[in-house]
Amino acid sequence: MRLLYAFLAGGLFGAGLFVSGMTDTSKVQGWLDVFGEWDPTLAFVMGGAIIPMAIAWRLVPGRKPLAGDTFPAPQEPKISRELVLGSTMFGAGWGLAGLCPGPAIASLSYGGMWHWVFVAAMLAGMAITPSLRVRLDRLAPAE
Amino acid sequence: MEQDWIWGLVGGLLIGTGGAVYLLGNGRIMGASGIIGGLVDGTGRNTLAERLVFLAGVILLPILLYPLYGAVDTHVSTNPLVIIAAGLLVGAGTRLANGCTSGHGVCGISRLSLRGIVATVFYILAGGLTVVVFRHLLGVI
């Protein structure tokens, strides 16, 4: 059952990314570019995605997942420097290429060679992150 | 195009429904960078199959929908430096921050997570600044 839910979720995610136009890098960069010809689409995608998710979160308390043991624990509201630094790095890359991890994967079948190059670089970035964390800790030990 | 926002909203609802299925079904947060990253650094070894099946769905549905659209231009940059730098930043940044647009953005904001909201503010500000600098000042993208 877990595999079925995962496939269903992935399919809905991929279909949503495709029909929303979020695999078109010009729409993402157009939304980020407040000084250009601003494209509002991304705000509708975000808003639309948050609605079913907010309903789902409301169903969580007092229940168990249909095919799992526990729901994710509530997060500690701790703003770490990794969160800020990582999000800033991610944002810079997102602005440069107009791609984030979901759309980069969803567009592999039709985006052409440069999407593959992007995903390869993204996987490399993910692979070096554990050692990046170690270096960061050595450079400035977390309090 | 005029109806772009409608398709944006429809697509957004599909994405959010996917996230709801993953949460209520498997009890997990649908974050693309987390699902992929766990495969790369080995932290997702115990949930290997569901990660792969999820990604298969993400790749397969656009393949099935593509014929309805004909040609889809993603307007992606063909500058190797831009693409490789962007990919490295997205990969390392999302793993360092433990989330991307889907995990922090969609799943985090919808549960009013402070971490999700702060992450989203920073990646949007950094993205906006990057587009302004590299498009309007440097003319690279």
Tab-separated table of C-alpha atoms in Angstrom:
chain	number	residue	atom	x	y	z
A	1	MET	CA	0.000	0.000	0.000
A	2	ARG	CA	2.855	2.383	0.819
A	3	LEU	CA	4.186	1.962	-2.710
A	4	LEU	CA	0.756	2.611	-4.188
A	5	TYR	CA	0.334	5.835	-2.204
A	6	ALA	CA	3.860	6.915	-3.118
A	7	PHE	CA	3.213	6.301	-6.807
A	8	LEU	CA	-0.143	8.096	-6.654
A	9	ALA	CA	1.429	11.059	-4.846
A	10	GLY	CA	4.312	11.206	-7.325
A	11	GLY	CA	1.915	10.995	-10.261
A	12	LEU	CA	-0.253	13.822	-8.934
A	13	PHE	CA	2.870	15.867	-8.218
A	14	GLY	CA	4.277	15.281	-11.700
A	15	ALA	CA	0.943	15.974	-13.409
A	16	GLY	CA	0.493	19.154	-11.367
A	17	LEU	CA	3.969	20.417	-12.189
A	18	PHE	CA	3.367	19.700	-15.869
A	19	VAL	CA	-0.065	21.309	-16.328
A	20	SER	CA	0.784	24.301	-14.110
A	21	GLY	CA	3.655	25.270	-16.420
A	22	MET	CA	6.169	25.149	-13.573
A	23	THR	CA	8.628	23.160	-15.673
A	24	ASP	CA	8.851	26.207	-17.960
A	25	THR	CA	11.840	28.055	-16.527
A	26	SER	CA	10.678	31.351	-18.044
A	27	LYS	CA	7.500	31.259	-15.934
A	28	VAL	CA	9.474	30.714	-12.720
A	29	GLN	CA	12.026	33.387	-13.553
A	30	GLY	CA	9.171	35.598	-14.748
A	31	TRP	CA	7.583	35.321	-11.300
A	32	LEU	CA	10.855	36.087	-9.533
A	33	ASP	CA	11.579	39.015	-11.855
A	34	VAL	CA	9.613	41.835	-10.280
A	35	PHE	CA	11.388	44.371	-12.520
A	36	GLY	CA	10.501	42.571	-15.748
A	37	GLU	CA	7.191	41.480	-17.220
A	38	TRP	CA	5.911	39.894	-14.026
A	39	ASP	CA	4.267	36.472	-14.368
A	40	PRO	CA	1.846	35.704	-11.503
A	41	THR	CA	1.354	31.992	-12.305
A	42	LEU	CA	3.632	30.623	-9.570
A	43	ALA	CA	1.572	32.329	-6.866
A	44	PHE	CA	-1.543	30.489	-8.095
A	45	VAL	CA	0.337	27.181	-8.094
A	46	MET	CA	1.575	27.732	-4.545
A	47	GLY	CA	-1.832	28.897	-3.348
A	48	GLY	CA	-3.570	25.979	-5.044
A	49	ALA	CA	-1.147	23.457	-3.580
A	50	ILE	CA	-1.427	24.806	-0.057
A	51	ILE	CA	-5.236	24.338	0.059
A	52	PRO	CA	-5.388	20.491	-0.053
A	53	MET	CA	-2.262	20.279	2.114
A	54	ALA	CA	-3.757	22.518	4.789
A	55	ILE	CA	-6.870	20.290	4.851
A	56	ALA	CA	-4.640	17.202	5.117
A	57	TRP	CA	-2.729	18.655	8.087
A	58	ARG	CA	-6.059	19.307	9.850
A	59	LEU	CA	-6.895	15.603	9.539
A	60	VAL	CA	-3.633	14.542	11.185
A	61	PRO	CA	-4.225	15.033	14.948
A	62	GLY	CA	-5.499	11.921	16.706
A	63	ARG	CA	-5.121	9.711	13.644
A	64	LYS	CA	-2.589	7.338	12.123
A	65	PRO	CA	-1.418	7.281	8.508
A	66	LEU	CA	-3.375	4.796	6.354
A	67	ALA	CA	-0.178	2.861	5.620
A	68	GLY	CA	2.289	4.003	8.231
A	69	ASP	CA	2.960	4.165	11.951
A	70	THR	CA	3.207	7.844	12.782
A	71	PHE	CA	2.793	11.260	11.265
A	72	PRO	CA	5.783	13.626	11.167
A	73	ALA	CA	6.339	15.131	14.604
A	74	PRO	CA	5.659	18.846	15.014
A	75	GLN	CA	8.824	20.770	14.265
A	76	GLU	CA	10.807	22.714	16.767
A	77	PRO	CA	10.598	26.291	15.568
A	78	LYS	CA	14.372	26.571	15.441
A	79	ILE	CA	15.842	28.763	12.725
A	80	SER	CA	19.288	27.289	12.194
A	81	ARG	CA	21.990	28.901	10.125
A	82	GLU	CA	21.840	25.850	7.819
A	83	LEU	CA	18.204	26.688	7.111
A	84	VAL	CA	19.011	30.287	6.225
A	85	LEU	CA	22.254	29.598	4.348
A	86	GLY	CA	20.841	26.597	2.497
A	87	SER	CA	17.643	28.393	1.492
A	88	THR	CA	19.658	31.363	0.229
A	89	MET	CA	21.895	29.064	-1.846
A	90	PHE	CA	18.849	27.214	-3.153
A	91	GLY	CA	17.142	30.497	-4.062
A	92	ALA	CA	20.185	31.688	-5.984
A	93	GLY	CA	20.280	28.470	-8.022
A	94	TRP	CA	16.508	28.559	-8.504
A	95	GLY	CA	16.751	32.088	-9.885
A	96	LEU	CA	19.704	31.264	-12.131
A	97	ALA	CA	18.106	28.299	-13.893
A	98	GLY	CA	14.407	28.634	-13.076
A	99	LEU	CA	14.378	25.036	-11.864
A	100	CYS	CA	13.845	23.488	-8.444
A	101	PRO	CA	14.112	19.756	-7.642
A	102	GLY	CA	10.497	18.715	-8.434
A	103	PRO	CA	10.143	20.369	-11.858
A	104	ALA	CA	13.716	19.369	-12.770
A	105	ILE	CA	12.748	15.706	-12.374
A	106	ALA	CA	9.283	16.088	-13.929
A	107	SER	CA	10.739	17.632	-17.101
A	108	LEU	CA	13.479	15.049	-17.695
A	109	SER	CA	11.498	13.298	-20.443
A	110	TYR	CA	10.952	16.385	-22.600
A	111	GLY	CA	13.227	19.199	-21.372
A	112	GLY	CA	16.275	18.146	-23.336
A	113	MET	CA	19.942	17.776	-22.505
A	114	TRP	CA	20.304	20.800	-20.228
A	115	HIS	CA	17.702	19.450	-17.820
A	116	TRP	CA	19.831	16.302	-17.483
A	117	VAL	CA	22.937	18.408	-16.900
A	118	PHE	CA	21.055	20.393	-14.243
A	119	VAL	CA	19.847	17.237	-12.471
A	120	ALA	CA	23.359	15.727	-12.582
A	121	ALA	CA	24.788	18.888	-10.983
A	122	MET	CA	21.936	18.895	-8.442
A	123	LEU	CA	22.676	15.280	-7.455
A	124	ALA	CA	26.359	16.182	-7.107
A	125	GLY	CA	25.403	19.127	-4.891
A	126	MET	CA	23.296	16.799	-2.752
A	127	ALA	CA	26.117	14.281	-2.541
A	128	ILE	CA	28.649	16.815	-1.237
A	129	THR	CA	26.306	18.319	1.354
A	130	PRO	CA	27.246	15.991	4.258
A	131	SER	CA	30.909	17.037	3.943
A	132	LEU	CA	29.799	20.647	3.484
A	133	ARG	CA	28.028	20.411	6.851
A	134	VAL	CA	31.193	19.089	8.502
A	135	ARG	CA	33.245	21.962	7.069
A	136	LEU	CA	30.663	24.487	8.152
A	137	ASP	CA	30.738	23.100	11.700
A	138	ARG	CA	34.529	23.231	11.756
A	139	LEU	CA	34.585	26.770	10.418
A	140	ALA	CA	32.105	28.037	12.974
A	141	PRO	CA	30.966	25.528	15.602
A	142	ALA	CA	27.230	25.630	16.194
A	143	GLU	CA	26.305	26.999	19.586
B	1	MET	CA	-1.439	33.511	-22.032
B	2	GLU	CA	-4.703	34.567	-20.433
B	3	GLN	CA	-5.622	31.260	-18.844
B	4	ASP	CA	-2.169	30.507	-17.456
B	5	TRP	CA	-3.282	31.281	-13.919
B	6	ILE	CA	-6.175	28.801	-14.165
B	7	TRP	CA	-3.778	26.034	-15.167
B	8	GLY	CA	-1.482	27.209	-12.408
B	9	LEU	CA	-4.289	26.817	-9.906
B	10	VAL	CA	-5.353	23.414	-11.305
B	11	GLY	CA	-1.742	22.215	-11.243
B	12	GLY	CA	-1.299	23.564	-7.736
B	13	LEU	CA	-4.378	21.666	-6.523
B	14	LEU	CA	-2.976	18.471	-8.078
B	15	ILE	CA	0.390	19.039	-6.396
B	16	GLY	CA	-1.269	19.671	-3.037
B	17	THR	CA	-3.464	16.587	-3.436
B	18	GLY	CA	-0.305	14.566	-4.090
B	19	GLY	CA	1.174	15.955	-0.896
B	20	ALA	CA	-2.029	15.091	0.980
B	21	VAL	CA	-1.942	11.499	-0.307
B	22	TYR	CA	1.694	11.118	0.744
B	23	LEU	CA	1.005	12.566	4.185
B	24	LEU	CA	-2.265	10.775	4.991
B	25	GLY	CA	-1.219	7.533	3.267
B	26	ASN	CA	2.404	7.094	4.264
B	27	GLY	CA	2.715	9.663	7.025
B	28	ARG	CA	5.495	11.426	5.193
B	29	ILE	CA	6.156	14.930	3.953
B	30	MET	CA	6.240	15.228	0.185
B	31	GLY	CA	9.460	17.138	-0.348
B	32	ALA	CA	11.165	16.575	-3.680
B	33	SER	CA	14.661	17.433	-2.441
B	34	GLY	CA	14.287	15.168	0.595
B	35	ILE	CA	12.987	12.233	-1.430
B	36	ILE	CA	15.807	12.573	-3.995
B	37	GLY	CA	18.483	13.511	-1.451
B	38	GLY	CA	17.799	10.435	0.677
B	39	LEU	CA	18.655	8.310	-2.356
B	40	VAL	CA	21.887	10.208	-2.977
B	41	ASP	CA	23.409	10.261	0.508
B	42	GLY	CA	22.055	6.917	1.697
B	43	THR	CA	19.861	8.282	4.490
B	44	GLY	CA	16.794	6.933	2.692
B	45	ARG	CA	17.960	3.339	2.428
B	46	ASN	CA	15.028	1.973	4.447
B	47	THR	CA	12.489	3.718	2.244
B	48	LEU	CA	14.281	3.162	-1.050
B	49	ALA	CA	11.361	1.564	-2.895
B	50	GLU	CA	8.775	4.201	-2.081
B	51	ARG	CA	11.180	6.979	-3.001
B	52	LEU	CA	11.870	5.373	-6.387
B	53	VAL	CA	8.193	4.695	-7.011
B	54	PHE	CA	7.349	8.312	-6.129
B	55	LEU	CA	9.942	9.619	-8.592
B	56	ALA	CA	8.700	7.195	-11.238
B	57	GLY	CA	5.264	8.793	-10.887
B	58	VAL	CA	6.742	12.283	-11.161
B	59	ILE	CA	8.499	11.362	-14.417
B	60	LEU	CA	5.762	9.161	-15.892
B	61	LEU	CA	2.743	11.490	-15.706
B	62	PRO	CA	4.324	14.238	-17.811
B	63	ILE	CA	5.234	11.576	-20.393
B	64	LEU	CA	1.574	10.520	-20.523
B	65	LEU	CA	0.295	14.107	-20.686
B	66	TYR	CA	2.866	15.336	-23.187
B	67	PRO	CA	1.015	14.123	-26.329
B	68	LEU	CA	-1.979	16.298	-25.368
B	69	TYR	CA	0.241	19.360	-25.542
B	70	GLY	CA	2.476	18.639	-28.500
B	71	ALA	CA	5.599	20.688	-27.985
B	72	VAL	CA	6.506	22.105	-24.590
B	73	ASP	CA	9.377	24.577	-24.489
B	74	THR	CA	10.990	24.858	-21.067
B	75	HIS	CA	13.101	27.876	-22.157
B	76	VAL	CA	15.993	26.437	-20.175
B	77	SER	CA	19.370	28.164	-20.307
B	78	THR	CA	21.965	26.565	-22.546
B	79	ASN	CA	24.875	28.202	-20.762
B	80	PRO	CA	26.815	25.305	-19.168
B	81	LEU	CA	28.212	27.498	-16.392
B	82	VAL	CA	24.766	28.795	-15.436
B	83	ILE	CA	23.182	25.324	-15.465
B	84	ILE	CA	25.959	23.598	-13.514
B	85	ALA	CA	26.276	26.370	-10.923
B	86	ALA	CA	22.499	26.456	-10.519
B	87	GLY	CA	22.268	22.682	-10.142
B	88	LEU	CA	25.021	22.590	-7.506
B	89	LEU	CA	23.418	25.452	-5.557
B	90	VAL	CA	19.954	23.872	-5.703
B	91	GLY	CA	21.275	20.454	-4.671
B	92	ALA	CA	23.487	21.580	-1.799
B	93	GLY	CA	21.168	24.397	-0.691
B	94	THR	CA	18.032	22.268	-0.427
B	95	ARG	CA	19.846	19.518	1.487
B	96	LEU	CA	21.496	21.994	3.847
B	97	ALA	CA	18.128	23.648	4.480
B	98	ASN	CA	16.315	20.281	4.575
B	99	GLY	CA	13.739	21.275	2.017
B	100	CYS	CA	12.780	23.045	-1.174
B	101	THR	CA	9.673	24.543	-2.748
B	102	SER	CA	7.585	21.432	-2.093
B	103	GLY	CA	8.811	20.506	1.401
B	104	HIS	CA	9.279	23.929	2.960
B	105	GLY	CA	6.963	25.827	0.632
B	106	VAL	CA	3.867	23.685	0.094
B	107	CYS	CA	4.054	21.252	3.037
B	108	GLY	CA	5.638	23.677	5.529
B	109	ILE	CA	3.531	26.777	4.943
B	110	SER	CA	0.314	24.722	4.953
B	111	ARG	CA	1.051	23.599	8.543
B	112	LEU	CA	2.198	27.140	9.428
B	113	SER	CA	5.702	25.880	10.149
B	114	LEU	CA	8.007	28.738	11.111
B	115	ARG	CA	10.968	26.955	9.503
B	116	GLY	CA	9.025	26.501	6.265
B	117	ILE	CA	7.977	30.128	6.174
B	118	VAL	CA	11.489	31.440	6.941
B	119	ALA	CA	13.038	29.134	4.324
B	120	THR	CA	10.489	30.261	1.732
B	121	VAL	CA	11.158	33.936	2.441
B	122	PHE	CA	14.903	33.420	2.018
B	123	TYR	CA	14.778	31.374	-1.178
B	124	ILE	CA	12.312	33.765	-2.795
B	125	LEU	CA	14.401	36.809	-1.834
B	126	ALA	CA	17.607	35.134	-3.038
B	127	GLY	CA	15.884	34.000	-6.248
B	128	GLY	CA	14.469	37.449	-6.942
B	129	LEU	CA	17.804	39.120	-6.286
B	130	THR	CA	19.609	36.605	-8.504
B	131	VAL	CA	17.239	37.194	-11.421
B	132	VAL	CA	17.576	40.960	-11.068
B	133	VAL	CA	21.383	40.845	-10.908
B	134	PHE	CA	22.004	38.194	-13.568
B	135	ARG	CA	19.267	39.318	-15.972
B	136	HIS	CA	19.110	43.092	-15.651
B	137	LEU	CA	22.623	43.995	-14.517
B	138	LEU	CA	24.793	41.293	-16.065
B	139	GLY	CA	22.506	40.083	-18.851
B	140	VAL	CA	23.570	36.450	-18.430
B	141	ILE	CA	20.131	34.822	-18.126
